[in-house]
Amino acid sequence: MTTNLILSWLLLLCSGALRAQAPVPANASYAQQHYTKQEVYVTMRDGVKLFTAIYTPKDASAGKKYPIMMQRTCYSVAPYGVGSYPARLGPSETMMGQGYIFVYQDVRGRWKSQGTFTNMTPVIDNKKGKAAVDEGSDTYDTIEWLVKKVANNNGRVGQWGISYPGFYTAAGILSNHPALKASSPQAPVSDFFFDDFHHNGAFLESYLFAFPLFGVPKPDTTSKSWYGAQTIQPGTRDGYQFFLDLGPLKNVDKYYANNFFWQETIDHPNYDEFWKSRGLPAHYTAGVKPAVMTVGGWFDAEDLRGPLTIYKTIEQKSPGTYNTLVMGPFGHGRWSRETGHTMHSNVYFGDSIATFYQRNIEAKFFEHFLKGSGDKNSGLPEAYVYDTGKKQWDTFAKWPAAAATHQKLYLSANGKLDQQAGAPGAMSFVSDPLKPVPYTEDNTTTMGFTPHNYMSEDQRFAGRRPDVLVYQTDVLTDDVTLGGEIMANLKVASTSTDADWVVKLIDVYPADERNNDYMPNKNIILSNYWQMVRSEVMPARFRNSFEKPEAMVANQKTDVNFRLQDVLHTFRKGHRIMVQVQSTWFPFIARNPQTFVPNPYKASESDYVKATHSVYGDSFLDVEVLPASK
């Protein structure tokens, strides 16, 4: 894959192209015909000027004022130039047609803005002096300028963004500007030690190609990309083989010795102050002012933890805030554009689900708080959550649902998954870092910015390997709906001193399941399909503390407890519930050497050893089950 191809792929996935790649309106010049564009520099309190593009409805006047909808991004507000317009403005064509003053801003240190870029800018809770700036203060200063300087605005501001712009939206909540009335963080990054680049501190090697985008400082204000020279040219489309041949993570230095974000990452292998200062949830306190609607996708391979964590944190710390959650059957940001038949991997969920969300949830939220009464009677529920098994939207007055009850699913040593502790003893397997379990059988997806389809892919390829343990229930005689949180409580042992523990929750289809009409790969069969529903990894080194890792004691039974992300999935009558446990998940997650080392990023080839891992029969998953009526 060439440098240019990788760069194009990166920009398509994570740039302002999220806006431009949306379906083009029937009249492609709609934005230009109905909006007037201006480009300005807005000065922050420390003197740094941020490039800002403003699109105002042409019929705005003293008698017809519009609210402001703002997106702040590190991915460019292109197209640049007052005569250049994107194919779409705002979160959706619906909102573009309804009319808002749309504002896009390059954050400091990116593209045409001045200043120095910092990944996940640390929050300063108590700002003293004009030099104390963060994304909250930049949001405040921008809003202050907009409401005073942009003609014919109604004094109300909304903010939205997906992925990294979702982080800027979530951080903007902390600005506490009185004009910010509605905020929708969508697939927001909340903490880089748990979202995106890591899961529970385990490094996502699949993100390796993204580091030039985030770790190369730009020399000056620019409308052109500046980081291409650092892009890795792998010379193959087989990501599994490329990453295996790359060897230990310390070998990445031959590509990224001068990449500041890579160097920061490898110098901070534990959850120290570097990462803690960049996490958002700890900074939400009582009295969050804007109405908040956090949005996520159940199959978001980048930021599933972020939206759930931000919603729950605000709910807990600021119970008086209008705070709602939307979780749909989508991959990363896929609710922002209509695909017709809503698919994830080989699973079909229905038609025009993104359009339903855009028109009936998102547009309704912003219209109420920016154009309507703005009270808490928005007409929307507390939680709009999609059941990925029933394939329908459900609404809840609370999430997790108040009606959910906890049940334990034991990993019995005879391979049974049951509500009662079963056969004693343990099941064991040999884990070899030189022959790691792949996370997907589709090699065409292993060289991109981040994986996507694996979150609902067929897991038969993994479960038929000797280094993956499989537990399953009998055939279900009634529907079983898991709705809420999942906690893995593993009792394990290893012949070595470290290991990653991967737990996957799977829906096993019956033999007579028919293929849907829209499957992208006609060679896949849904007969006996093992659909991944939820999964997570936990390095044993962090089992007691993310701040202070500890070695395992060889051959000693050890507790490794960790949370999988929430779920709303009905396992239908005639299906089975399955759990798989493994220790490698490659190249999604970097290989654990299986020898405890102070810093896995600096491990040597000799540190990578085979080990026999055991899972005891008193291990279990604590799940939340909804009553049959729901």
XYZ file of C-alpha atoms in Angstrom:
630
model
C 0.000 0.000 0.000
C 1.509 3.324 -0.997
C 1.963 6.334 1.243
C -0.650 8.268 -0.681
C -3.186 5.465 -0.406
C -2.732 5.217 3.359
C -2.997 8.984 3.751
C -6.148 9.057 1.661
C -7.634 6.273 3.762
C -6.755 8.054 6.999
C -8.289 11.305 5.840
C -11.433 9.555 4.658
C -11.949 7.936 8.035
C -10.999 10.599 10.479
C -10.905 14.003 8.890
C -13.435 16.656 8.145
C -14.344 14.240 5.358
C -16.856 12.793 7.818
C -18.840 15.796 6.675
C -17.948 15.661 3.002
C -18.452 11.924 2.516
C -22.116 12.137 3.490
C -24.718 11.592 0.768
C -24.739 14.578 -1.585
C -28.057 16.445 -1.658
C -30.133 16.190 -4.806
C -29.018 19.751 -5.504
C -25.262 19.616 -4.833
C -25.028 23.405 -4.500
C -27.645 23.615 -1.736
C -25.160 24.927 0.844
C -23.841 27.571 -1.517
C -27.325 28.632 -2.601
C -28.695 28.957 0.927
C -25.703 29.979 3.037
C -23.134 32.778 3.052
C -19.622 31.791 4.079
C -17.010 33.833 5.872
C -13.594 32.882 7.235
C -12.176 34.603 10.315
C -9.523 34.242 12.990
C -10.891 34.223 16.519
C -8.395 35.328 19.155
C -8.148 33.280 22.336
C -7.370 34.790 25.753
C -3.650 33.972 25.376
C -3.454 35.681 21.986
C -3.497 32.528 19.811
C -5.729 32.898 16.754
C -7.948 29.998 15.684
C -9.156 29.677 12.098
C -12.943 29.575 11.913
C -15.356 29.089 9.013
C -18.907 30.449 9.436
C -21.900 29.583 7.265
C -24.963 31.816 7.817
C -28.389 31.254 6.218
C -28.932 33.870 3.532
C -32.363 34.746 4.876
C -31.023 35.561 8.367
C -32.103 39.006 9.503
C -32.985 41.008 12.571
C -36.452 39.509 12.324
C -35.240 35.976 11.597
C -32.374 34.968 13.822
C -30.744 31.549 13.910
C -28.918 29.568 16.591
C -25.263 28.642 16.163
C -24.135 25.035 15.656
C -20.402 24.594 16.203
C -17.887 21.852 15.539
C -14.263 22.120 16.667
C -11.886 19.680 14.998
C -8.259 18.636 14.609
C -9.108 17.163 11.195
C -9.431 20.378 9.136
C -12.440 22.568 8.373
C -11.873 22.131 4.639
C -12.802 23.227 2.075
C -10.838 26.453 2.565
C -11.697 29.650 0.720
C -14.852 31.748 0.987
C -16.033 30.510 -2.403
C -15.669 26.816 -1.490
C -18.532 24.942 0.177
C -18.831 21.386 1.466
C -21.476 19.034 0.112
C -23.243 19.173 3.467
C -23.344 21.423 6.495
C -24.043 20.348 10.035
C -24.744 16.912 11.451
C -27.273 16.039 8.740
C -29.080 17.231 5.649
C -32.172 17.543 7.838
C -30.558 20.163 10.047
C -28.947 21.910 7.087
C -32.415 22.321 5.618
C -33.886 23.521 8.914
C -31.380 26.361 9.095
C -28.620 27.074 11.614
C -25.495 29.202 11.609
C -22.901 26.461 11.159
C -19.405 27.115 12.539
C -16.290 24.994 12.031
C -12.994 25.663 13.786
C -9.478 24.240 13.476
C -8.303 23.646 17.049
C -5.019 25.176 18.166
C -1.941 23.791 16.481
C -3.878 22.214 13.596
C -4.206 23.229 9.984
C -4.805 26.985 9.625
C -4.944 27.729 13.350
C -2.022 29.039 15.363
C -0.600 27.543 18.530
C 0.742 24.173 19.635
C -1.256 20.963 19.278
C -1.596 18.656 22.266
C -3.323 15.286 22.083
C -6.329 15.236 24.415
C -5.432 18.614 25.919
C -5.271 18.283 29.733
C -8.136 20.020 31.534
C -7.251 22.883 33.875
C -10.000 22.991 36.488
C -8.883 26.179 38.197
C -7.564 28.522 35.542
C -5.385 31.372 36.751
C -4.221 33.951 34.254
C -4.576 34.217 30.509
C -1.906 31.577 29.857
C -4.021 28.856 31.487
C -5.839 27.508 28.434
C -7.471 24.224 27.509
C -10.263 23.106 25.188
C -12.855 24.425 27.629
C -11.377 27.911 27.596
C -10.964 27.854 23.795
C -14.604 26.825 23.499
C -15.659 29.611 25.858
C -13.640 32.266 24.027
C -14.966 31.136 20.661
C -18.602 31.176 21.798
C -18.100 34.579 23.388
C -16.802 35.957 20.085
C -19.518 34.268 17.996
C -22.525 35.484 19.964
C -21.140 39.030 19.935
C -19.787 39.229 16.380
C -21.904 36.978 14.140
C -24.893 38.865 12.852
C -28.435 37.648 13.414
C -27.728 34.825 15.863
C -30.316 34.170 18.556
C -27.809 33.862 21.402
C -28.040 30.076 21.681
C -25.185 27.742 20.747
C -25.050 23.993 20.171
C -21.970 21.846 19.719
C -21.486 18.446 18.144
C -18.670 16.270 16.868
C -17.805 12.638 16.122
C -14.697 10.827 17.412
C -11.895 13.318 18.139
C -14.322 16.194 17.449
C -16.513 14.315 19.928
C -13.761 14.815 22.497
C -13.707 18.557 21.733
C -17.473 18.594 22.171
C -17.284 16.723 25.467
C -14.494 19.039 26.642
C -16.551 22.031 25.497
C -19.192 21.106 28.066
C -16.644 22.167 30.676
C -16.518 25.692 29.232
C -19.663 26.580 31.207
C -20.500 29.345 28.762
C -24.088 30.436 29.419
C -24.898 30.545 25.686
C -23.977 26.864 25.207
C -27.430 25.312 25.505
C -27.025 21.895 23.843
C -24.052 19.574 23.432
C -23.899 16.246 21.637
C -20.591 14.376 22.024
C -20.775 11.554 19.481
C -18.376 8.599 19.690
C -16.294 10.839 21.962
C -12.813 9.901 23.051
C -12.909 10.147 26.847
C -9.518 8.746 27.880
C -6.716 7.521 25.601
C -5.706 4.832 28.122
C -9.103 3.170 27.697
C -10.388 4.468 24.331
C -8.881 4.386 20.869
C -5.170 3.729 21.394
C -5.569 1.430 24.392
C -8.136 -0.874 25.938
C -7.542 -1.184 29.671
C -3.966 -0.135 28.967
C -3.385 -2.804 26.306
C -1.964 -1.133 23.199
C -3.985 -1.321 19.981
C -1.258 -2.131 17.476
C -3.851 -1.737 14.754
C -3.602 2.031 15.359
C 0.076 2.165 14.456
C -0.507 3.820 11.086
C -2.366 6.696 12.769
C 0.591 8.108 14.683
C 1.800 10.482 11.936
C -1.601 12.149 11.987
C -1.287 12.937 15.691
C 2.453 13.045 16.378
C 4.022 15.358 13.801
C 3.923 19.090 14.618
C 3.089 21.368 11.707
C 5.590 24.086 10.830
C 3.056 26.870 10.225
C -0.596 27.539 9.472
C -1.491 25.432 6.455
C -4.348 24.052 4.392
C -2.263 21.050 3.251
C -1.313 17.915 5.149
C 2.226 17.994 6.591
C 2.691 14.563 8.156
C 2.923 12.289 5.093
C 6.688 11.806 5.188
C 6.365 9.729 8.380
C 3.746 7.370 6.999
C 4.827 3.720 7.110
C 5.021 1.964 3.749
C 4.426 -1.677 4.680
C 4.753 -3.194 1.204
C 1.960 -5.699 1.900
C -1.794 -5.806 2.386
C -1.498 -8.539 5.020
C -1.517 -6.719 8.331
C -1.154 -9.875 10.411
C 2.106 -10.758 8.667
C 3.400 -7.181 8.649
C 2.944 -6.724 12.387
C 4.308 -10.199 13.149
C 7.416 -9.497 11.065
C 7.782 -6.118 12.783
C 8.546 -7.942 16.014
C 8.572 -6.261 19.434
C 7.068 -2.796 19.744
C 10.506 -1.284 20.367
C 11.162 -1.842 16.647
C 8.587 0.825 15.816
C 11.224 3.414 16.670
C 12.745 2.924 13.227
C 9.604 4.643 11.895
C 8.621 6.979 14.708
C 11.810 8.042 16.525
C 10.779 11.654 15.917
C 7.042 11.208 16.449
C 6.214 13.014 19.690
C 2.971 11.123 20.327
C 4.646 7.726 19.856
C 7.436 8.723 22.216
C 4.897 9.942 24.778
C 3.014 6.648 24.472
C 6.007 4.368 24.994
C 7.318 6.492 27.862
C 4.020 6.146 29.746
C 3.064 2.438 29.753
C 1.008 2.787 32.952
C -1.910 5.014 33.960
C 0.207 7.841 35.290
C -0.460 11.566 35.468
C 0.265 11.962 31.759
C -2.813 9.900 30.866
C -4.930 10.891 33.862
C -4.629 14.578 33.037
C -6.005 13.854 29.561
C -9.069 11.976 30.748
C -12.333 13.908 30.741
C -14.691 12.073 33.140
C -12.873 13.128 36.319
C -13.548 16.777 35.511
C -17.340 16.625 35.288
C -18.883 17.937 38.471
C -22.317 18.997 39.669
C -23.964 21.738 37.676
C -23.189 20.783 34.073
C -25.086 23.542 32.274
C -25.892 22.533 28.688
C -28.346 19.806 27.791
C -26.307 16.751 26.789
C -27.120 13.983 24.322
C -24.256 11.499 24.060
C -24.321 9.236 21.004
C -22.536 5.982 20.292
C -22.622 2.813 18.213
C -22.743 -0.694 19.622
C -20.175 -1.774 17.018
C -17.842 1.193 17.336
C -14.345 -0.296 17.236
C -12.771 3.045 18.185
C -14.884 4.671 20.869
C -17.467 2.472 22.556
C -16.320 3.148 26.097
C -16.284 6.933 25.647
C -19.996 7.645 25.167
C -21.091 5.192 27.857
C -18.579 6.579 30.366
C -19.375 10.232 29.678
C -23.127 9.656 29.913
C -22.832 7.698 33.183
C -20.383 10.156 34.733
C -22.583 13.193 34.080
C -25.617 11.237 35.264
C -23.875 10.432 38.525
C -22.096 13.728 39.209
C -24.655 16.185 37.836
C -28.076 14.548 38.290
C -29.914 17.807 37.636
C -28.549 18.088 34.093
C -30.659 17.148 31.085
C -28.508 14.157 30.117
C -29.514 11.487 27.613
C -27.939 8.565 25.773
C -28.372 7.185 22.241
C -26.789 3.841 21.266
C -27.532 2.464 17.805
C -26.513 -0.532 15.670
C -23.630 1.355 14.099
C -19.907 1.285 13.611
C -17.797 4.363 14.260
C -19.773 7.466 13.259
C -21.953 5.509 10.844
C -25.108 7.251 12.086
C -23.912 10.426 10.345
C -24.728 9.164 6.859
C -27.438 7.037 5.341
C -26.450 3.679 3.878
C -29.920 2.385 2.992
C -29.627 -1.171 4.272
C -28.050 -0.866 7.707
C -25.360 -3.533 7.961
C -22.471 -4.281 10.230
C -20.202 -6.922 8.765
C -22.672 -9.659 7.751
C -25.516 -8.664 10.076
C -28.525 -6.750 8.720
C -30.443 -4.502 11.131
C -33.006 -2.766 8.944
C -33.317 0.123 6.532
C -32.616 3.847 6.934
C -31.792 3.625 10.619
C -29.361 6.552 10.313
C -32.077 8.729 8.787
C -34.447 7.817 11.610
C -31.806 8.883 14.119
C -31.009 12.131 12.283
C -34.634 13.222 11.876
C -36.343 11.877 14.984
C -33.613 12.060 17.613
C -30.728 14.373 16.731
C -32.631 17.136 14.910
C -35.366 17.034 17.550
C -32.821 17.468 20.348
C -31.135 20.512 18.854
C -34.358 22.129 17.659
C -35.879 21.933 21.139
C -32.905 23.428 22.968
C -31.767 25.933 20.341
C -35.043 27.025 18.758
C -37.760 25.832 21.135
C -38.604 26.279 24.780
C -35.364 24.641 25.936
C -36.996 23.059 28.977
C -36.485 19.430 29.945
C -39.665 18.314 28.157
C -37.922 17.586 24.879
C -40.163 14.668 23.945
C -37.129 12.367 23.895
C -36.508 9.521 26.365
C -33.614 9.305 28.788
C -32.088 6.513 26.706
C -32.778 5.567 23.088
C -31.059 2.188 22.811
C -31.098 -0.335 19.969
C -31.534 -4.030 20.754
C -29.069 -5.687 18.373
C -30.709 -9.090 18.759
C -34.372 -8.095 18.326
C -33.230 -5.452 15.821
C -35.411 -2.673 17.130
C -35.139 0.570 19.100
C -36.100 0.455 22.778
C -36.512 3.407 25.128
C -35.616 3.562 28.808
C -36.173 6.016 31.633
C -32.755 5.036 33.007
C -29.613 3.301 31.725
C -28.707 0.683 32.711
C -32.375 -0.166 32.938
C -33.926 -0.150 36.398
C -35.648 -3.472 35.690
C -32.385 -5.328 35.010
C -31.362 -8.078 37.409
C -27.865 -9.495 37.867
C -27.143 -13.075 36.859
C -23.942 -15.081 36.770
C -22.846 -17.140 33.797
C -20.207 -19.625 34.958
C -17.363 -20.854 32.753
C -17.560 -24.489 33.745
C -14.499 -26.672 33.226
C -16.509 -28.956 30.922
C -17.213 -26.128 28.463
C -20.719 -25.393 29.703
C -21.954 -21.845 30.252
C -24.509 -22.001 33.024
C -26.135 -20.010 35.821
C -24.832 -22.484 38.380
C -21.182 -23.221 39.111
C -20.499 -26.419 37.215
C -17.687 -28.869 36.778
C -14.678 -28.164 39.033
C -11.158 -27.885 37.759
C -9.880 -25.804 34.881
C -9.577 -25.676 31.126
C -6.097 -24.899 29.775
C -4.427 -23.845 26.544
C -0.971 -22.996 25.263
C -0.537 -19.374 24.197
C 2.302 -18.696 21.760
C 3.118 -15.039 20.975
C 4.739 -16.193 17.732
C 1.448 -17.739 16.588
C -1.139 -15.310 17.979
C -4.882 -15.693 17.498
C -6.042 -13.314 14.739
C -8.840 -10.905 15.587
C -10.381 -11.343 12.120
C -10.226 -13.727 9.200
C -10.602 -10.850 6.733
C -7.020 -9.766 5.973
C -8.250 -6.893 3.788
C -9.201 -5.004 6.977
C -5.887 -5.369 8.824
C -3.930 -2.474 7.307
C -6.212 0.466 7.974
C -6.509 3.175 10.570
C -8.580 0.980 12.854
C -10.533 -2.274 12.597
C -14.253 -2.102 11.946
C -16.136 -5.261 11.034
C -14.614 -7.552 13.638
C -17.128 -6.478 16.302
C -19.918 -8.561 14.782
C -17.866 -11.016 12.719
C -18.235 -14.773 12.759
C -15.996 -16.205 15.495
C -15.890 -19.812 14.295
C -12.378 -19.283 12.904
C -11.138 -18.447 16.420
C -13.186 -20.879 18.457
C -11.870 -23.828 16.436
C -8.267 -23.086 17.433
C -6.712 -24.971 20.364
C -5.614 -21.711 22.026
C -9.179 -20.379 22.405
C -11.480 -21.732 25.123
C -15.174 -22.076 24.278
C -18.125 -22.147 26.686
C -21.768 -22.228 25.626
C -25.270 -22.730 26.955
C -27.739 -25.310 25.783
C -30.124 -24.173 23.060
C -32.292 -21.415 24.552
C -35.949 -22.287 25.061
C -36.911 -18.618 25.506
C -35.519 -15.261 24.511
C -32.852 -13.894 26.877
C -32.157 -10.140 26.820
C -28.894 -8.884 28.232
C -29.326 -5.179 28.878
C -26.716 -3.256 30.806
C -23.250 -3.857 32.156
C -21.061 -6.964 31.917
C -18.340 -7.839 34.399
C -15.843 -10.642 33.765
C -14.639 -12.337 36.941
C -11.886 -14.702 35.869
C -10.024 -17.153 38.087
C -6.885 -17.944 36.131
C -3.327 -19.178 36.323
C -0.293 -19.154 34.034
C 3.044 -20.916 33.861
C 4.567 -17.486 33.221
C 4.329 -14.033 34.825
C 2.034 -12.019 32.557
C -0.793 -12.511 30.083
C -3.587 -10.703 28.339
C -7.073 -12.063 28.954
C -9.625 -11.603 26.182
C -13.301 -12.360 26.788
C -15.798 -12.450 23.928
C -19.594 -12.722 24.265
C -21.105 -14.461 21.231
C -24.566 -15.187 19.807
C -24.642 -18.657 18.211
C -27.235 -18.814 15.449
C -29.244 -21.976 14.758
C -28.419 -24.276 11.858
C -31.462 -23.186 9.865
C -30.563 -19.463 9.930
C -30.852 -18.072 6.403
C -28.526 -15.528 4.847
C -29.905 -12.023 4.541
C -30.236 -10.444 1.094
C -27.515 -7.831 1.616
C -24.494 -9.798 2.806
C -21.308 -8.262 1.408
C -19.550 -11.624 1.223
C -21.684 -14.283 -0.396
C -19.256 -16.980 0.773
C -20.233 -16.394 4.406
C -23.115 -18.456 5.768
C -25.275 -17.461 8.725
C -26.093 -21.098 9.407
C -24.501 -21.701 12.845
C -22.911 -18.210 12.655
C -21.047 -17.187 15.825
C -21.758 -13.440 15.978
C -19.575 -11.427 18.286
C -21.762 -9.292 20.522
C -19.232 -7.797 22.943
C -15.536 -8.266 23.740
C -12.711 -6.784 25.779
C -9.097 -7.346 26.789
C -7.424 -7.048 30.192
C -3.671 -7.284 30.792
C -3.070 -9.281 33.970
C -0.369 -6.742 34.923
C -3.154 -4.212 35.589
C -5.497 -6.573 37.475
C -5.013 -4.715 40.784
C -3.981 -1.270 39.602
C -3.593 0.564 36.305
C -1.040 2.818 38.005
C 1.190 0.116 39.496
C 1.409 -3.073 37.398
C 2.189 -6.383 39.084
C 3.573 -9.660 37.806
C 1.535 -12.825 38.102
C 2.950 -15.545 40.298
C 3.570 -18.529 38.062
C 1.081 -21.395 38.564
C -0.874 -19.493 41.211
C -4.644 -19.090 40.903
C -5.321 -15.390 40.410
C -8.355 -13.118 40.113
C -8.517 -10.996 36.955
C -11.689 -8.913 37.013
C -12.647 -6.365 34.380
C -15.641 -4.742 32.754
C -16.774 -5.349 29.208
C -18.772 -2.513 27.685
C -22.555 -2.418 28.007
C -24.871 -4.326 25.739
C -28.510 -4.505 24.712
C -28.901 -7.775 22.874
C -31.639 -10.361 22.860
C -30.429 -13.911 22.340
C -33.400 -15.425 20.578
C -35.096 -18.715 21.308
C -33.240 -21.442 19.418
C -29.875 -19.642 19.721
C -27.101 -20.256 22.238
C -25.014 -17.896 24.346
C -21.284 -18.485 23.996
C -18.192 -17.081 25.693
C -14.692 -17.411 24.278
C -11.516 -16.780 26.277
C -8.090 -16.308 24.704
C -4.805 -14.478 25.350
C -3.839 -13.067 21.956
C -5.982 -10.975 19.614
C -3.632 -9.959 16.847
C -2.867 -7.476 15.395
C -5.770 -5.607 16.972
C -3.987 -5.816 20.329
C -0.191 -5.874 20.520
C 1.196 -9.182 21.733
C 1.866 -9.506 25.448
C 5.403 -10.922 25.912
C 3.943 -13.188 28.613
C 7.010 -12.337 30.664
C 6.405 -9.486 33.081
C 8.552 -6.531 32.048
C 8.476 -2.964 33.420
C 7.594 -1.516 30.010
C 6.014 -3.763 27.317
C 6.857 -1.161 24.641
C 10.545 -1.820 25.301
C 10.427 -5.614 25.619
C 13.027 -7.670 23.745
C 12.446 -10.659 21.486
C 13.686 -12.970 24.242
C 10.910 -11.741 26.562
C 8.244 -13.316 24.315
C 7.599 -16.828 25.604
C 5.046 -19.593 25.275
C 2.915 -20.171 28.347
C 0.136 -22.459 29.448
C -2.870 -20.541 30.725
C -5.728 -22.017 32.767
C -9.250 -20.750 33.409
C -10.959 -22.243 36.466
C -14.571 -23.335 36.554
C -15.575 -20.832 39.220
C -14.929 -18.011 36.749
C -18.068 -16.187 35.664
C -19.568 -13.259 33.816
C -21.877 -11.017 35.827
C -24.539 -9.825 33.378
C -27.687 -7.748 33.632
C -30.827 -9.439 32.324
C -34.031 -7.648 31.384
C -37.438 -9.208 32.018
C -39.124 -10.872 29.058
C -41.638 -8.036 28.685
C -38.825 -5.656 27.701
